[in-house]
Amino acid sequence: MHDIGNVIKRVDHSQSGTIMSFRILDKIGFDESEIAKIIKAIGNHDVGNGVPISPMAAALILADKSDVRRSRVRNSDINSFDIHDMVNYSVTDNKLKIDMDKREVYLILEVDNHFCTVMDYFSIFMERMKLCEKTAMMLGLKFKLVINDQEVI
């Protein structure tokens, strides 16, 4: 539901998604306090203006910003891939793990370097990784990024 605003446009989709989600949740009878928690998380999940203002928002941010994987690519023509397609297509395995004993959250990726380099990954995902780091800190965790068995953050 957090990305429902993309039906309108990608830019500011978290804001339009908040309004759309409010209407849907209200119409199906959700409790007002629950609606407030949900739409607050949705409205704060975007990289441009996202803030981990609650545990729910933090969980949404970590789940959303770590969601890079081959199956996200809808375009079947590799020759016409843009950088986002190329990076997503290159990720052959993705795990988000939390080690509560160490107080660390790990994004573990396997990247096929034939399709993109680690530098390509960072060229479009650096802001997302910074937001994940900030979000993990809000939860009292340290964010770690592991690509091809190498810890990069």
Coordinates of N, CA and C in Angstrom, one line a residue:
M1 N 0.8 -1.2 0.0 CA 0.0 0.0 0.0 C 0.9 1.3 0.0
H2 N 2.1 1.2 0.5 CA 3.0 2.3 0.6 C 3.3 3.0 -0.7
D3 N 3.3 2.2 -1.8 CA 3.6 2.8 -3.1 C 2.4 3.0 -4.0
I4 N 1.2 3.0 -3.4 CA 0.0 3.2 -4.2 C 0.0 4.5 -4.9
G5 N 0.7 5.5 -4.4 CA 0.7 6.8 -5.0 C 1.4 6.8 -6.3
N6 N 2.2 5.8 -6.6 CA 2.9 5.7 -7.9 C 1.9 5.7 -9.1
V7 N 0.6 5.3 -8.8 CA -0.4 5.3 -9.9 C -0.6 6.7 -10.4
I8 N -0.3 7.7 -9.6 CA -0.5 9.1 -10.0 C 0.8 9.6 -10.6
K9 N 1.9 9.5 -9.9 CA 3.3 9.8 -10.4 C 4.3 9.4 -9.4
R10 N 5.5 9.2 -9.8 CA 6.6 8.7 -8.9 C 7.0 9.8 -8.0
V11 N 7.2 11.0 -8.5 CA 7.6 12.1 -7.7 C 6.5 12.4 -6.6
D12 N 6.9 12.5 -5.4 CA 5.9 12.8 -4.3 C 4.9 11.7 -4.1
H13 N 5.2 10.5 -4.6 CA 4.2 9.4 -4.5 C 3.8 9.0 -3.0
S14 N 4.8 9.3 -2.1 CA 4.4 9.0 -0.7 C 3.3 10.0 -0.2
Q15 N 3.3 11.2 -0.7 CA 2.3 12.1 -0.3 C 0.9 11.8 -0.9
S16 N 0.9 11.5 -2.2 CA -0.4 11.1 -2.8 C -0.9 9.8 -2.3
G17 N 0.1 8.9 -2.0 CA -0.2 7.6 -1.4 C -0.8 7.7 0.0
T18 N -0.4 8.6 0.7 CA -0.9 8.9 2.1 C -2.4 9.2 2.0
I19 N -2.7 10.1 1.1 CA -4.1 10.5 0.9 C -5.0 9.4 0.4
M20 N -4.5 8.7 -0.6 CA -5.2 7.5 -1.1 C -5.5 6.5 0.0
S21 N -4.4 6.2 0.7 CA -4.5 5.1 1.8 C -5.5 5.5 2.9
F22 N -5.4 6.8 3.2 CA -6.4 7.3 4.2 C -7.8 7.0 3.8
R23 N -8.1 7.4 2.5 CA -9.5 7.2 2.0 C -9.9 5.7 2.0
I24 N -9.0 4.8 1.6 CA -9.3 3.4 1.6 C -9.5 2.8 3.0
L25 N -8.5 3.1 3.9 CA -8.6 2.6 5.2 C -9.8 3.1 6.0
D26 N -10.1 4.3 5.8 CA -11.3 4.9 6.4 C -12.6 4.2 5.9
K27 N -12.6 4.1 4.6 CA -13.8 3.5 3.9 C -14.1 2.0 4.4
I28 N -13.0 1.3 4.6 CA -13.2 -0.1 5.1 C -13.3 -0.2 6.6
G29 N -13.3 0.9 7.3 CA -13.6 0.9 8.7 C -12.4 0.7 9.7
F30 N -11.2 1.1 9.2 CA -10.1 1.0 10.2 C -10.3 2.0 11.3
D31 N -9.8 1.7 12.4 CA -9.8 2.7 13.6 C -8.9 3.9 13.2
E32 N -9.4 5.0 13.7 CA -8.7 6.3 13.3 C -7.3 6.3 13.8
S33 N -7.0 5.8 15.0 CA -5.6 5.8 15.5 C -4.7 4.9 14.7
E34 N -5.3 3.8 14.2 CA -4.5 2.9 13.3 C -4.2 3.5 12.0
I35 N -5.3 4.2 11.4 CA -5.1 4.9 10.2 C -4.0 5.9 10.3
A36 N -4.0 6.7 11.4 CA -3.0 7.7 11.6 C -1.6 7.1 11.6
K37 N -1.4 6.0 12.3 CA 0.0 5.3 12.3 C 0.4 4.9 10.9
I38 N -0.5 4.3 10.2 CA -0.2 3.8 8.8 C 0.1 4.9 7.9
I39 N -0.7 5.9 7.8 CA -0.5 7.0 6.8 C 0.7 7.8 7.2
K40 N 1.0 7.9 8.5 CA 2.3 8.6 8.9 C 3.5 7.8 8.4
A41 N 3.4 6.5 8.4 CA 4.6 5.7 7.9 C 4.6 5.9 6.4
I42 N 3.5 5.8 5.7 CA 3.5 5.9 4.2 C 4.0 7.3 3.8
G43 N 3.6 8.3 4.5 CA 4.0 9.7 4.1 C 5.5 10.0 4.4
N44 N 6.1 9.1 5.1 CA 7.5 9.4 5.5 C 8.5 8.3 5.0
H45 N 8.1 7.6 4.0 CA 9.0 6.5 3.5 C 9.8 6.8 2.3
D46 N 9.6 8.0 1.7 CA 10.3 8.3 0.5 C 11.7 8.8 0.7
V47 N 12.6 8.6 -0.1 CA 14.0 9.0 0.0 C 14.1 10.5 0.1
G48 N 13.4 11.2 -0.7 CA 13.6 12.7 -0.7 C 13.2 13.4 0.6
N49 N 12.2 12.9 1.2 CA 11.7 13.5 2.5 C 11.4 12.6 3.6
G50 N 11.9 11.3 3.5 CA 11.5 10.3 4.4 C 12.2 10.5 5.8
V51 N 11.5 10.2 6.8 CA 12.0 10.3 8.2 C 11.5 9.2 9.0
P52 N 12.3 8.4 9.7 CA 11.8 7.3 10.5 C 11.2 7.8 11.8
I53 N 9.9 8.3 11.7 CA 9.3 9.0 12.8 C 8.6 8.1 13.8
S54 N 8.6 6.8 13.4 CA 7.9 5.8 14.3 C 8.5 4.4 14.0
P55 N 8.4 3.5 14.9 CA 8.9 2.1 14.6 C 8.2 1.6 13.3
M56 N 6.9 1.9 13.1 CA 6.3 1.4 11.9 C 6.9 2.0 10.6
A57 N 7.1 3.3 10.7 CA 7.8 4.1 9.6 C 9.2 3.5 9.3
A58 N 9.9 3.2 10.4 CA 11.2 2.7 10.3 C 11.2 1.3 9.6
A59 N 10.3 0.5 10.0 CA 10.2 -0.9 9.4 C 9.8 -0.7 7.9
L60 N 8.9 0.2 7.6 CA 8.6 0.4 6.2 C 9.8 0.9 5.4
I61 N 10.5 1.8 5.9 CA 11.7 2.4 5.2 C 12.7 1.3 4.9
L62 N 13.0 0.5 6.0 CA 14.0 -0.6 5.8 C 13.6 -1.6 4.8
A63 N 12.3 -2.0 4.9 CA 11.8 -3.0 3.9 C 11.8 -2.4 2.5
D64 N 11.3 -1.2 2.3 CA 11.2 -0.6 1.0 C 12.5 -0.3 0.4
K65 N 13.4 0.3 1.1 CA 14.7 0.8 0.5 C 15.7 -0.4 0.3
S66 N 15.4 -1.5 0.9 CA 16.3 -2.7 0.7 C 15.7 -3.6 -0.4
D67 N 14.6 -3.2 -0.9 CA 13.9 -4.1 -1.9 C 14.5 -3.8 -3.3
V68 N 15.7 -4.4 -3.6 CA 16.3 -4.4 -4.9 C 16.5 -5.9 -5.3
R69 N 16.0 -6.2 -6.5 CA 16.0 -7.6 -6.9 C 15.6 -7.7 -8.4
R70 N 16.1 -8.8 -8.9 CA 15.9 -9.1 -10.4 C 14.4 -9.1 -10.7
S71 N 13.6 -9.7 -9.9 CA 12.2 -9.8 -10.3 C 11.4 -8.5 -10.3
R72 N 12.0 -7.4 -9.8 CA 11.3 -6.1 -9.9 C 11.3 -5.6 -11.4
V73 N 12.2 -6.1 -12.2 CA 12.4 -5.6 -13.5 C 11.3 -6.1 -14.4
R74 N 10.5 -5.3 -15.0 CA 9.3 -5.6 -15.8 C 9.7 -5.7 -17.3
N75 N 10.7 -4.9 -17.6 CA 11.2 -4.8 -19.0 C 12.0 -6.1 -19.4
S76 N 11.6 -6.7 -20.4 CA 12.2 -8.0 -20.8 C 13.3 -7.8 -21.8
D77 N 13.6 -6.6 -22.3 CA 14.6 -6.3 -23.3 C 15.8 -5.7 -22.6
I78 N 16.8 -6.5 -22.3 CA 18.0 -6.1 -21.6 C 18.7 -5.0 -22.3
N79 N 18.6 -4.9 -23.6 CA 19.3 -3.8 -24.3 C 18.7 -2.5 -24.1
S80 N 17.5 -2.4 -23.6 CA 16.8 -1.1 -23.3 C 16.7 -0.8 -21.8
F81 N 17.4 -1.6 -21.0 CA 17.4 -1.3 -19.6 C 18.0 0.1 -19.3
D82 N 17.3 0.8 -18.4 CA 17.9 2.0 -17.8 C 18.7 1.6 -16.6
I83 N 19.4 2.5 -15.9 CA 20.3 2.2 -14.8 C 19.5 1.5 -13.7
H84 N 18.3 1.9 -13.4 CA 17.5 1.2 -12.4 C 17.2 -0.2 -12.7
D85 N 16.8 -0.5 -14.0 CA 16.6 -1.8 -14.4 C 17.9 -2.7 -14.3
M86 N 19.0 -2.1 -14.7 CA 20.3 -2.8 -14.7 C 20.7 -3.2 -13.3
V87 N 20.6 -2.2 -12.4 CA 20.9 -2.5 -11.0 C 20.0 -3.6 -10.4
N88 N 18.7 -3.4 -10.6 CA 17.8 -4.4 -10.0 C 18.0 -5.7 -10.6
Y89 N 18.2 -5.8 -12.0 CA 18.4 -7.1 -12.6 C 19.7 -7.8 -12.2
S90 N 20.7 -7.0 -11.8 CA 21.9 -7.6 -11.4 C 21.9 -8.3 -10.0
V91 N 20.9 -7.9 -9.2 CA 20.8 -8.5 -7.8 C 20.1 -9.9 -7.9
T92 N 20.9 -10.9 -7.7 CA 20.3 -12.3 -7.9 C 19.9 -12.8 -6.5
D93 N 20.3 -12.2 -5.4 CA 19.8 -12.7 -4.1 C 19.8 -11.5 -3.2
N94 N 18.8 -11.4 -2.3 CA 18.7 -10.3 -1.4 C 18.1 -10.8 -0.1
K95 N 18.8 -10.4 1.0 CA 18.3 -10.8 2.3 C 18.4 -9.6 3.2
L96 N 17.4 -9.3 4.0 CA 17.4 -8.3 5.1 C 17.3 -9.1 6.4
K97 N 18.4 -9.0 7.2 CA 18.5 -9.7 8.4 C 18.8 -8.8 9.6
I98 N 18.2 -9.1 10.7 CA 18.4 -8.3 11.9 C 19.0 -9.3 13.0
D99 N 20.2 -8.9 13.5 CA 20.8 -9.6 14.6 C 20.6 -8.8 15.9
M100 N 19.6 -9.1 16.7 CA 19.3 -8.3 17.9 C 20.4 -8.4 18.9
D101 N 21.1 -9.6 19.0 CA 22.3 -9.7 19.9 C 23.3 -8.6 19.6
K102 N 23.7 -8.5 18.4 CA 24.7 -7.5 17.9 C 24.1 -6.1 17.7
R103 N 22.8 -6.0 17.7 CA 22.1 -4.8 17.4 C 22.4 -4.2 16.0
E104 N 22.4 -5.1 15.0 CA 22.8 -4.8 13.7 C 21.7 -5.3 12.7
V105 N 21.5 -4.5 11.6 CA 20.6 -4.9 10.6 C 21.5 -5.0 9.3
Y106 N 21.3 -6.1 8.6 CA 22.2 -6.4 7.4 C 21.3 -6.5 6.2
L107 N 21.8 -5.8 5.2 CA 21.2 -5.9 3.8 C 22.3 -6.7 3.1
I108 N 22.0 -7.9 2.7 CA 23.0 -8.8 2.1 C 22.5 -9.1 0.6
L109 N 23.4 -8.7 -0.3 CA 23.1 -8.8 -1.7 C 24.1 -9.6 -2.4
E110 N 23.6 -10.4 -3.4 CA 24.5 -11.0 -4.4 C 24.3 -10.3 -5.7
V111 N 25.3 -9.7 -6.2 CA 25.2 -8.9 -7.4 C 26.0 -9.5 -8.5
D112 N 25.3 -9.7 -9.7 CA 26.0 -10.2 -10.9 C 26.7 -9.1 -11.5
N113 N 28.0 -9.0 -11.4 CA 28.8 -7.9 -11.9 C 28.8 -7.8 -13.4
H114 N 28.3 -8.8 -14.1 CA 28.1 -8.7 -15.5 C 27.1 -7.6 -15.9
F115 N 26.1 -7.4 -15.1 CA 25.1 -6.4 -15.4 C 25.3 -5.0 -14.8
C116 N 26.0 -5.0 -13.6 CA 26.3 -3.7 -13.0 C 27.4 -3.9 -12.0
T117 N 28.1 -2.8 -11.7 CA 29.1 -2.8 -10.8 C 28.6 -2.3 -9.4
V118 N 29.4 -2.4 -8.4 CA 29.0 -1.9 -7.1 C 28.9 -0.4 -7.2
M119 N 29.7 0.2 -8.0 CA 29.6 1.7 -8.2 C 28.3 2.1 -8.8
D120 N 27.8 1.3 -9.8 CA 26.5 1.6 -10.4 C 25.4 1.5 -9.3
Y121 N 25.5 0.5 -8.4 CA 24.6 0.3 -7.4 C 24.5 1.6 -6.5
F122 N 25.7 2.0 -6.1 CA 25.7 3.2 -5.3 C 25.3 4.5 -6.0
S123 N 25.5 4.5 -7.3 CA 25.1 5.7 -8.0 C 23.6 6.0 -7.9
I124 N 22.8 5.0 -7.8 CA 21.4 5.2 -7.6 C 20.8 4.9 -6.3
F125 N 21.6 4.1 -5.5 CA 21.0 3.7 -4.2 C 21.7 4.3 -3.0
M126 N 22.6 5.3 -3.2 CA 23.4 5.8 -2.0 C 22.4 6.5 -1.1
E127 N 21.5 7.3 -1.6 CA 20.5 8.0 -0.7 C 19.7 7.0 0.0
R128 N 19.3 6.0 -0.6 CA 18.5 4.9 0.0 C 19.3 4.3 1.2
M129 N 20.6 4.0 0.9 CA 21.4 3.4 2.0 C 21.6 4.4 3.1
K130 N 21.7 5.6 2.9 CA 21.9 6.6 4.0 C 20.6 6.7 4.8
L131 N 19.4 6.6 4.1 CA 18.2 6.6 4.9 C 18.0 5.3 5.7
C132 N 18.5 4.2 5.1 CA 18.5 2.9 5.9 C 19.4 3.0 7.2
E133 N 20.5 3.7 7.0 CA 21.5 3.8 8.1 C 20.8 4.7 9.2
K134 N 20.2 5.8 8.8 CA 19.5 6.7 9.7 C 18.4 6.0 10.4
T135 N 17.7 5.2 9.7 CA 16.5 4.5 10.2 C 17.0 3.4 11.2
A136 N 18.0 2.7 10.9 CA 18.5 1.7 11.8 C 19.0 2.4 13.1
M137 N 19.6 3.5 13.0 CA 20.0 4.2 14.2 C 18.8 4.6 15.1
M138 N 17.8 5.0 14.4 CA 16.6 5.4 15.2 C 16.0 4.2 16.0
L139 N 16.2 3.0 15.4 CA 15.8 1.8 16.1 C 16.9 1.2 17.1
G140 N 18.0 1.9 17.2 CA 19.0 1.5 18.1 C 19.9 0.4 17.4
L141 N 19.9 0.4 16.1 CA 20.7 -0.7 15.4 C 21.7 0.0 14.5
K142 N 22.7 -0.8 14.1 CA 23.7 -0.3 13.1 C 23.4 -1.0 11.8
F143 N 23.4 -0.2 10.7 CA 23.1 -0.7 9.4 C 24.4 -1.2 8.7
K144 N 24.3 -2.4 8.1 CA 25.4 -3.0 7.4 C 25.0 -3.4 6.0
L145 N 25.8 -3.1 5.0 CA 25.5 -3.5 3.7 C 26.6 -4.4 3.3
V146 N 26.2 -5.6 2.8 CA 27.1 -6.6 2.4 C 26.8 -7.0 0.9
I147 N 27.8 -6.8 0.0 CA 27.6 -7.1 -1.4 C 28.6 -8.1 -1.8
N148 N 28.2 -9.2 -2.3 CA 29.0 -10.3 -2.7 C 30.0 -10.7 -1.6
D149 N 29.5 -10.9 -0.4 CA 30.2 -11.3 0.7 C 31.3 -10.3 1.3
Q150 N 31.2 -9.1 0.8 CA 32.1 -8.0 1.2 C 31.2 -6.9 1.9
E151 N 31.6 -6.6 3.2 CA 30.9 -5.5 3.9 C 31.4 -4.2 3.3
V152 N 30.4 -3.4 2.8 CA 30.7 -2.1 2.2 C 30.3 -0.9 3.0
I153 N 29.3 -1.2 3.9 CA 28.9 -0.1 4.9 C 28.8 -0.9 6.2

